Coordinates of C-alpha atoms in Angstrom, one line a residue:
Chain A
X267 CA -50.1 -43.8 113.8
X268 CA -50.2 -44.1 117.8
X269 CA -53.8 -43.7 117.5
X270 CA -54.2 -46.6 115.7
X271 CA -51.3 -49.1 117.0
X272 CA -53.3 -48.0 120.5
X273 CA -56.8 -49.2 119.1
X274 CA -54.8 -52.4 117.8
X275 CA -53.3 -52.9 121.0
X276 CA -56.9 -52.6 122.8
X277 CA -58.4 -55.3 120.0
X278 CA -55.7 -57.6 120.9
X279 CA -55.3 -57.5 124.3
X280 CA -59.2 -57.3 125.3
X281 CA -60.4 -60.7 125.1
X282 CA -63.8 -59.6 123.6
X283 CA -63.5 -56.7 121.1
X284 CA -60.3 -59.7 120.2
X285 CA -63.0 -62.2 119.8
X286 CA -65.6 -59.4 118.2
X287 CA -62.8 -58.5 115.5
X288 CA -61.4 -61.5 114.8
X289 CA -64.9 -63.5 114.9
X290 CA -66.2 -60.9 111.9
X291 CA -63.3 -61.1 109.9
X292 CA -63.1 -65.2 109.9
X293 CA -66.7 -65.2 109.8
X294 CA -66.9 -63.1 106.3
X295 CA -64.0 -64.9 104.8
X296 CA -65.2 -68.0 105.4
X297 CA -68.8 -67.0 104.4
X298 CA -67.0 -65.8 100.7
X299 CA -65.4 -68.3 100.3
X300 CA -67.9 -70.8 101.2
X301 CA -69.6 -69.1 98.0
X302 CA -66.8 -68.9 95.9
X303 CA -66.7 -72.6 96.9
X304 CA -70.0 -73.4 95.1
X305 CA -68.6 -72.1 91.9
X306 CA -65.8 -73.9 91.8
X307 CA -67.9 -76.8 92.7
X308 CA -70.0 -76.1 89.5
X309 CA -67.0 -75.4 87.6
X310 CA -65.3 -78.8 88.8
X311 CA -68.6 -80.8 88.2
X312 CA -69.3 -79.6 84.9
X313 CA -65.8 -80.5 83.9
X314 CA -66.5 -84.2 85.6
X315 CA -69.4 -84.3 83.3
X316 CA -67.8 -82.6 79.9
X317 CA -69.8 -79.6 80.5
X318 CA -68.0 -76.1 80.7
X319 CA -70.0 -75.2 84.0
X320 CA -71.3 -71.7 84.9
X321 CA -69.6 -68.8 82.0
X322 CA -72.2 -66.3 81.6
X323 CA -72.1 -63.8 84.2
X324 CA -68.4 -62.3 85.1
X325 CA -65.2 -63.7 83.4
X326 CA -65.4 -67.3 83.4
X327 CA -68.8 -66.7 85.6
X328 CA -66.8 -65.9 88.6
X329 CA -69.9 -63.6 89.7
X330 CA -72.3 -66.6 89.3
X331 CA -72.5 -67.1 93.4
X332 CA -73.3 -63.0 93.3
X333 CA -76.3 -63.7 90.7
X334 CA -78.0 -66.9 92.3
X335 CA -78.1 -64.7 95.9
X336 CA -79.2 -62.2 94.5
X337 CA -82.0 -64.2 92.7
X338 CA -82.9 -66.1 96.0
X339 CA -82.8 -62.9 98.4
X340 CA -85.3 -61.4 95.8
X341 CA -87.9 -64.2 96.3
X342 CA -91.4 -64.0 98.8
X343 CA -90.4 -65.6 101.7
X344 CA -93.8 -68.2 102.4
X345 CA -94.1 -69.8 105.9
X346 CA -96.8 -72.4 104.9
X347 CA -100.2 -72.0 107.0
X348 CA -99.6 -75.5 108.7
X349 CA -96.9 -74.9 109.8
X350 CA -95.2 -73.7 113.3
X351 CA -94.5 -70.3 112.3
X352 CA -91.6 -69.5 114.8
X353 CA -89.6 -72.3 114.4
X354 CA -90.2 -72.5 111.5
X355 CA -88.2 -69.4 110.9
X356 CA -85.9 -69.9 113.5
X357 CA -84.1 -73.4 112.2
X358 CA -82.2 -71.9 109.2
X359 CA -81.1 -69.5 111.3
X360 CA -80.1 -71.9 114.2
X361 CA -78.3 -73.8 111.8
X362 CA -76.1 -71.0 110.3
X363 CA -75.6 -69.9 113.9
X364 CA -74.3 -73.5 114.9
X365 CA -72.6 -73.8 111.8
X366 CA -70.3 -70.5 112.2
X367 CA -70.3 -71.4 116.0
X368 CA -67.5 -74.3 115.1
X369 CA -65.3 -71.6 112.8
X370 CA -64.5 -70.2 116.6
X371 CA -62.2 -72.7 117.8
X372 CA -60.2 -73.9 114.6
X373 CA -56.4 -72.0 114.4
X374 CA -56.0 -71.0 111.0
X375 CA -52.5 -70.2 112.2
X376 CA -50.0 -69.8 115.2
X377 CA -52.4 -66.9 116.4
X378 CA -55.3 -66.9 114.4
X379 CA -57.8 -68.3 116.1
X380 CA -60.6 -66.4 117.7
X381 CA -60.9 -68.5 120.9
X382 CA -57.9 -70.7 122.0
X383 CA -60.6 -73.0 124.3
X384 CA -58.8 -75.9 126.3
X385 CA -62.1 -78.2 125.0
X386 CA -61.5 -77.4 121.3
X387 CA -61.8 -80.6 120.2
X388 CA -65.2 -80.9 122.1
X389 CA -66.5 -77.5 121.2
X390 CA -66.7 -78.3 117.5
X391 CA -68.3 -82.0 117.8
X392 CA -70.6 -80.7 120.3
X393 CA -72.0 -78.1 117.4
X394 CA -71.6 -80.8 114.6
X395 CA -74.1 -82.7 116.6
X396 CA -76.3 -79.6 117.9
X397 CA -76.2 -79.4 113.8
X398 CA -78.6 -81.9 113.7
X399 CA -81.9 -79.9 115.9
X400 CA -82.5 -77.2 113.3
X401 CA -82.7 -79.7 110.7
X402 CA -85.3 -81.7 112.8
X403 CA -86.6 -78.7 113.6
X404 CA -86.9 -77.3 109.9
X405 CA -88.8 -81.0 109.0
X406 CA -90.9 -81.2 111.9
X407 CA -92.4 -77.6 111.5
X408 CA -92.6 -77.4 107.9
X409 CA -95.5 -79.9 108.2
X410 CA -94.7 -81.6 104.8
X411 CA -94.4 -85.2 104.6
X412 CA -90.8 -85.4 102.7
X413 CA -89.4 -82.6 105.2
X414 CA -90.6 -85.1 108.3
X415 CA -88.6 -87.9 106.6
X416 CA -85.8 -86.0 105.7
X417 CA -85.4 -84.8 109.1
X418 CA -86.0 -88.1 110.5
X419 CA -83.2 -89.5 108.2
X420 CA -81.0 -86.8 109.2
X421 CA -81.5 -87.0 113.0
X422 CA -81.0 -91.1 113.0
X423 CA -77.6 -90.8 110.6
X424 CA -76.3 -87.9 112.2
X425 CA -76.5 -89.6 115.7
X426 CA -75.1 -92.8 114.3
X427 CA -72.2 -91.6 112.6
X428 CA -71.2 -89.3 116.0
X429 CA -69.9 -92.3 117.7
X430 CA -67.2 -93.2 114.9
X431 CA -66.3 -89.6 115.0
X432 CA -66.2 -89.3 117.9
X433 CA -64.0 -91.9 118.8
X434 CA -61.4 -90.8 115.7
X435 CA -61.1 -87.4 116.7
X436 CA -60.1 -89.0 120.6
X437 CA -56.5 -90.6 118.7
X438 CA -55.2 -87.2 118.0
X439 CA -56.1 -86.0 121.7
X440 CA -54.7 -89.5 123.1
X441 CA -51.1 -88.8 121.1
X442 CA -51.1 -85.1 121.9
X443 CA -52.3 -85.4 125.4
X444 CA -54.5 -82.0 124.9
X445 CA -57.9 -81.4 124.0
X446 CA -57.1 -78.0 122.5
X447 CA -56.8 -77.5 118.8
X448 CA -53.4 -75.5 118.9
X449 CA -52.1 -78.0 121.3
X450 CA -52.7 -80.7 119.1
X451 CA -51.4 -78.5 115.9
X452 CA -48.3 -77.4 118.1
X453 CA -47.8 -81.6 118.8
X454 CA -47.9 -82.1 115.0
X455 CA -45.6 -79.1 114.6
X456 CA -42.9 -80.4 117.2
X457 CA -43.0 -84.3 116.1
X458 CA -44.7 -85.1 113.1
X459 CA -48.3 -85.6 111.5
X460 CA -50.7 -88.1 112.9
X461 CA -51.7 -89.1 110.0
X462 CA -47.8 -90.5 109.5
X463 CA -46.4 -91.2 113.0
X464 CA -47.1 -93.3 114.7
X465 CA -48.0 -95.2 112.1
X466 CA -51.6 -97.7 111.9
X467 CA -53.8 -95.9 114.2
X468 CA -53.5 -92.2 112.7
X469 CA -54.7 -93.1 108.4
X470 CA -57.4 -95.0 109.4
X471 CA -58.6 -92.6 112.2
X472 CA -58.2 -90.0 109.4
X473 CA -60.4 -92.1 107.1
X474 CA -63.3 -93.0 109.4
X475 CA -62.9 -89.3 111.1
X476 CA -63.2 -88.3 107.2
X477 CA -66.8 -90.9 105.5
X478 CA -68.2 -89.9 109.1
X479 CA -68.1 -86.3 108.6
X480 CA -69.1 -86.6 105.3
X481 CA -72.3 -88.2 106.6
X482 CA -72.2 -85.8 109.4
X483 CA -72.6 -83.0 106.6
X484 CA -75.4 -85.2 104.9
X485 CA -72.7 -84.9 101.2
X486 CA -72.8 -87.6 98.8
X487 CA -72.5 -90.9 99.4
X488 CA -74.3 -89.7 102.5
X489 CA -76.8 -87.6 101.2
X490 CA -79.9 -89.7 101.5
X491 CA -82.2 -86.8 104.3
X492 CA -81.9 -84.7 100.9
X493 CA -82.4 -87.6 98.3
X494 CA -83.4 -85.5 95.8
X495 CA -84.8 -88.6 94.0
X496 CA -87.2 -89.4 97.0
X497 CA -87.2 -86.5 99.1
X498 CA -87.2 -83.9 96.2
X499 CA -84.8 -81.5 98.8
X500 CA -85.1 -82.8 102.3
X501 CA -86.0 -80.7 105.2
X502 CA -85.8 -77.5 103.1
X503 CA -88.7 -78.5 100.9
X504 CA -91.0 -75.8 102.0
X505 CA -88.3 -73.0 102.6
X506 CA -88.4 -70.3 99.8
X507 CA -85.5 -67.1 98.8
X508 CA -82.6 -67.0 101.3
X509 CA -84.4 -69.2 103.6
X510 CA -84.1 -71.7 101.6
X511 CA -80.3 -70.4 100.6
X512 CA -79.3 -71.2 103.9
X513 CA -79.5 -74.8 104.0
X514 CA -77.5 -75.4 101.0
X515 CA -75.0 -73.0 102.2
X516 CA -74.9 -74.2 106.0
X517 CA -73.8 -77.7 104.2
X518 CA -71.4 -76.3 101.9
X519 CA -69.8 -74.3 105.2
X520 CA -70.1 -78.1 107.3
X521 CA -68.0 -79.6 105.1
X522 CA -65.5 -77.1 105.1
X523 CA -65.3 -77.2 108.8
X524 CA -65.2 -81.1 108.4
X525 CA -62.2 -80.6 105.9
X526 CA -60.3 -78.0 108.1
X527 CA -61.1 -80.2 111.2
X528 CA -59.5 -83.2 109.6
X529 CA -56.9 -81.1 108.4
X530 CA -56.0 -80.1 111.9
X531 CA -56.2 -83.7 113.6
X532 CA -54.3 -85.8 111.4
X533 CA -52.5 -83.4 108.6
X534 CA -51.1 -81.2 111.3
X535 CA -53.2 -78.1 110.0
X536 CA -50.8 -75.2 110.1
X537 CA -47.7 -76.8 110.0
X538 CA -45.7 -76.6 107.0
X539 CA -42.1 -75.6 105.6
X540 CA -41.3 -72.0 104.2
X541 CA -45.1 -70.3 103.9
X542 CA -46.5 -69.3 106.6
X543 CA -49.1 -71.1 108.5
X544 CA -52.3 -69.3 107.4
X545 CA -51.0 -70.9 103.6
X546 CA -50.9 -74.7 104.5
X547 CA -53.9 -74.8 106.9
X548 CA -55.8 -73.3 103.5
X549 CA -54.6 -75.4 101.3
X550 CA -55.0 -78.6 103.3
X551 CA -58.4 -77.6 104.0
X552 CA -58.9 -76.9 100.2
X553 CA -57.4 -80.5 98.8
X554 CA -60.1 -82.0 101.6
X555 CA -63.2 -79.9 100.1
X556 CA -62.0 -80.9 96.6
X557 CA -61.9 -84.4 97.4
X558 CA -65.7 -84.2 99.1
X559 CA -66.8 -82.5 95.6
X560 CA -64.8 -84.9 93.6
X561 CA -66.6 -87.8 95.6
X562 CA -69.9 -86.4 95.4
X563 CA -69.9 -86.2 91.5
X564 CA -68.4 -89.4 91.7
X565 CA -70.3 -92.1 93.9
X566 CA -73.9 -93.1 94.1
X567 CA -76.0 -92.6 97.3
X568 CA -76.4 -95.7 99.5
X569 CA -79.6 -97.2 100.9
X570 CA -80.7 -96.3 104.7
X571 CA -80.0 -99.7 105.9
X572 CA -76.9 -100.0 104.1
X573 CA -75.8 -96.5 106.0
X574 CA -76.5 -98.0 109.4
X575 CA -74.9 -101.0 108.9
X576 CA -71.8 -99.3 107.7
X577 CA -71.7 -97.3 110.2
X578 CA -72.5 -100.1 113.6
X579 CA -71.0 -103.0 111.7
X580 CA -67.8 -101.5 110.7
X581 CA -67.2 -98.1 111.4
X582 CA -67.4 -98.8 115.6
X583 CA -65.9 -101.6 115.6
X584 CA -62.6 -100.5 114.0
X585 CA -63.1 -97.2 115.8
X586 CA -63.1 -98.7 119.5
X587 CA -60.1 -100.8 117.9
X588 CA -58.3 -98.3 116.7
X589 CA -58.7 -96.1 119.7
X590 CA -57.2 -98.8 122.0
X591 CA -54.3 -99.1 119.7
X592 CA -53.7 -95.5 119.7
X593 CA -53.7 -95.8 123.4
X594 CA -51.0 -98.5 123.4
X595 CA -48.6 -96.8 120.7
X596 CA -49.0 -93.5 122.5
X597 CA -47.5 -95.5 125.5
X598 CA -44.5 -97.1 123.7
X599 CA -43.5 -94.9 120.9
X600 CA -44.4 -91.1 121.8
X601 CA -42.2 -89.0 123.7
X602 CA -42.6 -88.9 127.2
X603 CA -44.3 -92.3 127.5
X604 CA -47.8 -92.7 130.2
X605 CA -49.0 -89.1 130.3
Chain B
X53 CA -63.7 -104.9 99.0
X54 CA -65.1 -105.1 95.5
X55 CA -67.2 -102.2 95.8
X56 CA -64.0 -100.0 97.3
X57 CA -62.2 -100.6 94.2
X58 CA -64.8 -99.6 91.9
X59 CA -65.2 -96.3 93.8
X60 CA -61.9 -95.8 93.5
X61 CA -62.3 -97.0 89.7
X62 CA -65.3 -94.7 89.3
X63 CA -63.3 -91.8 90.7
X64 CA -60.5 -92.1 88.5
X65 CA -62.6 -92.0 85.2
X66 CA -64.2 -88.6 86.4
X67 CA -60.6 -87.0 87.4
X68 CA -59.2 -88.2 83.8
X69 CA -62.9 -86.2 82.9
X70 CA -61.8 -82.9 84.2
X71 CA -59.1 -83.0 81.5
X72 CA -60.9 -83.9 78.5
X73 CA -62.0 -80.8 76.1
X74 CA -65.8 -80.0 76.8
X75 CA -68.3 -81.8 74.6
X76 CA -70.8 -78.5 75.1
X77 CA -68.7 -76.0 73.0
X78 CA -72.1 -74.7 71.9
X79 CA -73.0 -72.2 74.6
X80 CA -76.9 -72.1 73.7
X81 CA -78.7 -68.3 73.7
X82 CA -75.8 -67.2 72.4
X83 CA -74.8 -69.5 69.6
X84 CA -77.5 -71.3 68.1
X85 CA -77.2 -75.1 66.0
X86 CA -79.2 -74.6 62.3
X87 CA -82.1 -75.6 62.4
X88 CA -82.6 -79.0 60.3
X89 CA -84.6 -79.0 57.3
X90 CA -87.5 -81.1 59.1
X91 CA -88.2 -78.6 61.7
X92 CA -91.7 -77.7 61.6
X93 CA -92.8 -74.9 64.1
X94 CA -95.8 -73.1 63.1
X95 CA -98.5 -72.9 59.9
X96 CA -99.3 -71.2 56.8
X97 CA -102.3 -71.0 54.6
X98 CA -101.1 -70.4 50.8
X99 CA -102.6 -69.5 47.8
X100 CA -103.2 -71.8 44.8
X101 CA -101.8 -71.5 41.7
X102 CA -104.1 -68.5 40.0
X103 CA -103.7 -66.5 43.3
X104 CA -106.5 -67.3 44.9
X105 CA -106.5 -69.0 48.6
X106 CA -106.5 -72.2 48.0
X107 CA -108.5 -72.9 51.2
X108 CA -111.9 -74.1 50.2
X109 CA -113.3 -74.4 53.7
X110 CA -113.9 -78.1 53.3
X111 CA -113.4 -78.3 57.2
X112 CA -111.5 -81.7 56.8
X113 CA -109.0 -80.6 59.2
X114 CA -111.4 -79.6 61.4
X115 CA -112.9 -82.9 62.2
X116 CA -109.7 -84.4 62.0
X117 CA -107.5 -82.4 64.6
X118 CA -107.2 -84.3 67.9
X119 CA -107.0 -81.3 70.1
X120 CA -110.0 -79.6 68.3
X121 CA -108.3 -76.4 67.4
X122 CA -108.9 -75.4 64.3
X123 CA -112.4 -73.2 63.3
X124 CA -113.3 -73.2 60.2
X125 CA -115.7 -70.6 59.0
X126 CA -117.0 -71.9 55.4
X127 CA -118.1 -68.5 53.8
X128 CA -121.1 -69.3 50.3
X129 CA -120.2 -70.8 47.3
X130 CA -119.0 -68.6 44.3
X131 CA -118.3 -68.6 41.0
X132 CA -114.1 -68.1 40.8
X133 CA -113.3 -64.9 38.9
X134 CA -110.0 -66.1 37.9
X135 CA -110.8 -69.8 37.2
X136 CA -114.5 -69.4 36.4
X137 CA -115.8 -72.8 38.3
X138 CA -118.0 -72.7 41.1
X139 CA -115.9 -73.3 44.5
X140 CA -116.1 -72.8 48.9
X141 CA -114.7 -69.8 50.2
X142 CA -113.3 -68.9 53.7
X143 CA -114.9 -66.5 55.7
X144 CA -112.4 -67.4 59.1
X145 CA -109.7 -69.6 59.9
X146 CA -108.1 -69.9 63.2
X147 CA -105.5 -72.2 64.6
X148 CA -105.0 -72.3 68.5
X149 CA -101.7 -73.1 68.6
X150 CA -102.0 -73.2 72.5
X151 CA -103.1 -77.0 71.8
X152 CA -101.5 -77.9 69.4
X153 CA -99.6 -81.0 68.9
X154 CA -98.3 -80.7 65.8
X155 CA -99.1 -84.1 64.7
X156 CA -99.5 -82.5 60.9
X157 CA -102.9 -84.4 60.3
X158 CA -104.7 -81.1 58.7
X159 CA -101.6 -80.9 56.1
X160 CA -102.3 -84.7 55.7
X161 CA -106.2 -83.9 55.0
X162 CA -105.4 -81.1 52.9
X163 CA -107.7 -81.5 49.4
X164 CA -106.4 -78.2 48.3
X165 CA -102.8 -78.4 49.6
X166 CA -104.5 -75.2 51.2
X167 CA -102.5 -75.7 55.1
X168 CA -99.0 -76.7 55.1
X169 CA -96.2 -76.3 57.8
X170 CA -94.1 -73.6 59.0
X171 CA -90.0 -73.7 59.4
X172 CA -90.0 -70.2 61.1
X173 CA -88.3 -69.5 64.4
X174 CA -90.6 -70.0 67.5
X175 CA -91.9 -67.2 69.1
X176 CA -92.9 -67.7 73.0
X177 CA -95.6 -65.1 73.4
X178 CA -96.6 -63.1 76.7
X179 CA -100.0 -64.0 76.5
X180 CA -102.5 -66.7 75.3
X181 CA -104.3 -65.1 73.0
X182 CA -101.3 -64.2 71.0
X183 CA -100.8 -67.9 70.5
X184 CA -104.4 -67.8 68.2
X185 CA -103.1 -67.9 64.9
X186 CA -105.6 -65.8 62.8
X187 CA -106.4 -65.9 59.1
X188 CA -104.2 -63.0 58.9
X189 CA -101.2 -64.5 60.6
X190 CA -101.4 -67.8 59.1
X191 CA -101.3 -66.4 55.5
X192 CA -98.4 -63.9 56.8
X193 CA -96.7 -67.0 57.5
X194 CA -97.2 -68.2 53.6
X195 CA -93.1 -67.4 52.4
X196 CA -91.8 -69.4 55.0
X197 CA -93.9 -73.0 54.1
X198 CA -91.9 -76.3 53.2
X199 CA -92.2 -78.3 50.4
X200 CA -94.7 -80.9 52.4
X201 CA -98.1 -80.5 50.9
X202 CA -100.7 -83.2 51.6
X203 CA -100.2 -84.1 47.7
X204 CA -96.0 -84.5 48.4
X205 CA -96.7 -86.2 51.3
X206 CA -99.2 -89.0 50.2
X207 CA -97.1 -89.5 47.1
X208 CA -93.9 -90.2 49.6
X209 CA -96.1 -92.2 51.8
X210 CA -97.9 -94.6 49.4
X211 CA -96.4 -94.5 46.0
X212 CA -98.8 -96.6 44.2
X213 CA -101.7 -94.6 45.1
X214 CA -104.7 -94.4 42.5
X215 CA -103.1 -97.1 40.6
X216 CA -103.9 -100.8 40.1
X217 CA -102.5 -103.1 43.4
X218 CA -101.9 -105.8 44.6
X219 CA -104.2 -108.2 45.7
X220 CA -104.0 -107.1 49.8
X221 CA -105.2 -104.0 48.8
X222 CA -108.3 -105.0 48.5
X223 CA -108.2 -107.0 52.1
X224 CA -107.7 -103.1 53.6
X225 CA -110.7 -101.6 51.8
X226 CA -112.6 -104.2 53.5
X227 CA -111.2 -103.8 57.3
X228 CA -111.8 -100.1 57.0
X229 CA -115.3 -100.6 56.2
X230 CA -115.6 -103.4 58.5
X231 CA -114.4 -100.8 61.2

């Protein structure tokens, strides 16, 4: 038994077999659950659409996410003769890199978290953006004419919709004072949600923070750099097997993060009566990701130029607005009044 | 504004959705629908009523098949031991059911009733020449044909066949030999 409390000890007070241990086991829960998350996505569409969803394999085809990797890790892997082989390879991998890269700095709980940075809040939007040079890279290498437009599309959303997110995720940092995650989770803890008090600023931060990470992720009503009725798949057109696998997956991970991210801002992520902590920030972060699937079998996709207007007419405006009246309640109605 | 509401309209009708009993109770490989009595899958060649084939290698549904499928060898003309009159035989038949459309033209041609259709299950075959369906094959297939003969199917079509018409009738003898 000493043995072993020793070797725990050594994990948790070494800052990089703590990171190492904590990193592999967040990284493989998240990673199940991301495909767990696909078959409840299937199961919840299919019930949308008075279908019974996937039931074949496993009881109530729990072990459908099993089958479909297994069926894409068995495929040939093709790198088309056009195209620029290394990168080619590299973007999917890139993009689950910079994907997992963001699971780093969100607290699951009072001590789970595998890197309390002071620049949380920055660490994850700078990867949500970073997000968006593997999928350029993906369509400019694959040579293909839908992959160049999808990663056009992708690049020219996903910097326009940064700026509204941007600016939403600075109201929970203005009212906590702190750009680190458990600060601001700690704030929430202490007073009360953002999302709640003060009240104005905090729902429709949460909102805006919320369609722009949906178009950050690329999900429906968002979805047009994978319009599957123009683009067939967007910028994974030419991928084949697990390659392919990736990009799918890599969104279905982005949203999460989006979910748990807005779950942490404004719903005060691991704060919560009686369970512990681990138990709320899961189940916030779950009612999100149902919400994104419920949308995305819901609404219809919009048009490009409808997107940017959306986003430059509306969505900065009210941001920049919203931001300066965050500023102004923080100064009059939080405790401890100019920082 | 508008358009807010009706997403929020839209999203309520597919969260009542999730609570309504599946309309796909009928999961398909494993529990199949009966098939309907019009289903017509495959072909037979039959024999007439003294038990000979009643194929008499007129080649009518030869010329008339759109994709060109059907070969019809015409064997010599014989004196029918059962029957006694002088009538064709067939030396080879083959349908290429690769092509085929199933449009039900050579049934319609029939003179003999000799070709009729199939209700038999599909069979997806592993390679293209199992698709040619042989002499032997297609009179295999004879205790599986429907009642649609080319006789049955005229009749349903045009009732007054062969009988005295009205006066249009004669208006379409003389557009088809116009054409």
């Amino acid at each position: 038994m000493d043995t072993i409390a020793a070797i725990w000890d050594t994990i948790f007070t070494n800052p990089w077999l703590h990171g190492l241990f904590f990193g592999i086991v967040i990284a493989t829960v998240a990673l199940t659950l991301v495909a767990w998350s696909i078959w409840f996505e299937r199961k919840l569409a299919g019930r949308m659409q008075n279908r019974v969803g996937p039931v074949f394999v496993g009881p109530a085809g729990l072990l459908q996410p099993l089958a479909d990797a297994l069926k894409l890790m068995r495929k040939d892997f093709v790198v088309p003769r056009e195209a620029d082989k290394a990168l080619f390879i590299l973007s999917p991998v890139l993009l689950m890199f910079f994907a997992l890269a963001s699971l780093a700095v969100i607290p699951f709980g009072p001590d789970t978290v595998i890197a309390d940075l002071d620049l949380g809040v920055l660490w994850v939007l700078a990867f949500a953006g970073l997000m968006l040079f593997p999928l350029w890279m993906a369509g400019w290498t694959s040579n293909n004419k839908y992959a160049l437009f999808a990663g056009m599309r992708a690049v020219a959303q996903g910097i326009s919709y940064e700026v509204p997110m941007l600016l939403m995720a600075l109201v929970p940092v203005i009212y906590a004072g702190s750009f680190n995650l458990q600060d601001i989770v700690r704030y929430q803890a202490d007073h009360s949600w953002f999302i709640v008090w003060p009240p104005g600023p905090g729902i429709v931060a949460f909102v805006i923070f919320f369609i722009a990470s949906l178009a950050e992720g690329n999900r429906i009503p968002f979805d047009i750099p994978e319009a599957e009725s123009e683009l067939i798949a967007g910028v994974s057109v030419e991928y084949a097997g697990m390659s392919y696998g990736l990009f799918p997956f890599t969104e279905y991970l982005h949203s999460m993060i989006a979910s748990a991210m807005a779950s942490v801002l404004f719903l005060g992520g691991w704060s919560g009566p009686v369970f512990p902590g681990i138990h709320w920030m899961l189940l916030k972060t779950a009612i999100l990701f149902t919400v994104i699937l419920w949308m995305r079998w819901t609404l219809v996709r919009f048009r490009s130029d409808q997107l940017m207007r959306a986003c430059w007419r509306w969505l900065v405006p009210i941001s920049v607005v919203v931001v300066c009246a965050a500023a102004v309640l923080r100064y009059f109605l939080l405790a401890g009044g100019a920082p | 504004m508008k358009y807010i509401y009706r997403s929020f309209l839209s999203m309520w009708v597919t969260f009542r959705n999730i609570f309504r009993k599946p309309v796909t109770d009928l999961q398909f490989p494993r529990t199949r629908r009966e098939r309907a009595d019009r289903y017509r899958t495959s072909f037979a060649l039959v024999h007439d009523e003294h038990g000979e084939e009643a194929c008499i290698a007129c080649k009518k549904c030869q010329m008339i098949c759109p994709s060109d499928i059907i070969t019809v060898v015409a064997g010599k003309k014989a004196e029918s031991p059962r029957t006694g009159k002088s009538r064709g035989y067939l030396d080879d038949f083959t349908l290429d059911m690769n092509a085929c459309i199933f449009c039900e033209l050579c049934v319609q041609v029939c003179p003999t009733d000799a070709i009729l259709m199939t209700r038999n299950a599909p069979r997806p075959e592993f390679s293209r020449e199992d698709l040619f369906l042989t002499r032997e094959k297609l009179f295999a297939n004879e205790p599986m044909v429907t009642w649609a003969t080319a006789t049955k199917l005229a009749e349903m079509q045009d009732p007054d066949r062969g009988q005295d018409k009205p006066a249009s009738a004669g208006e379409e003898s003389t557009e088809a030999e116009a054409s």
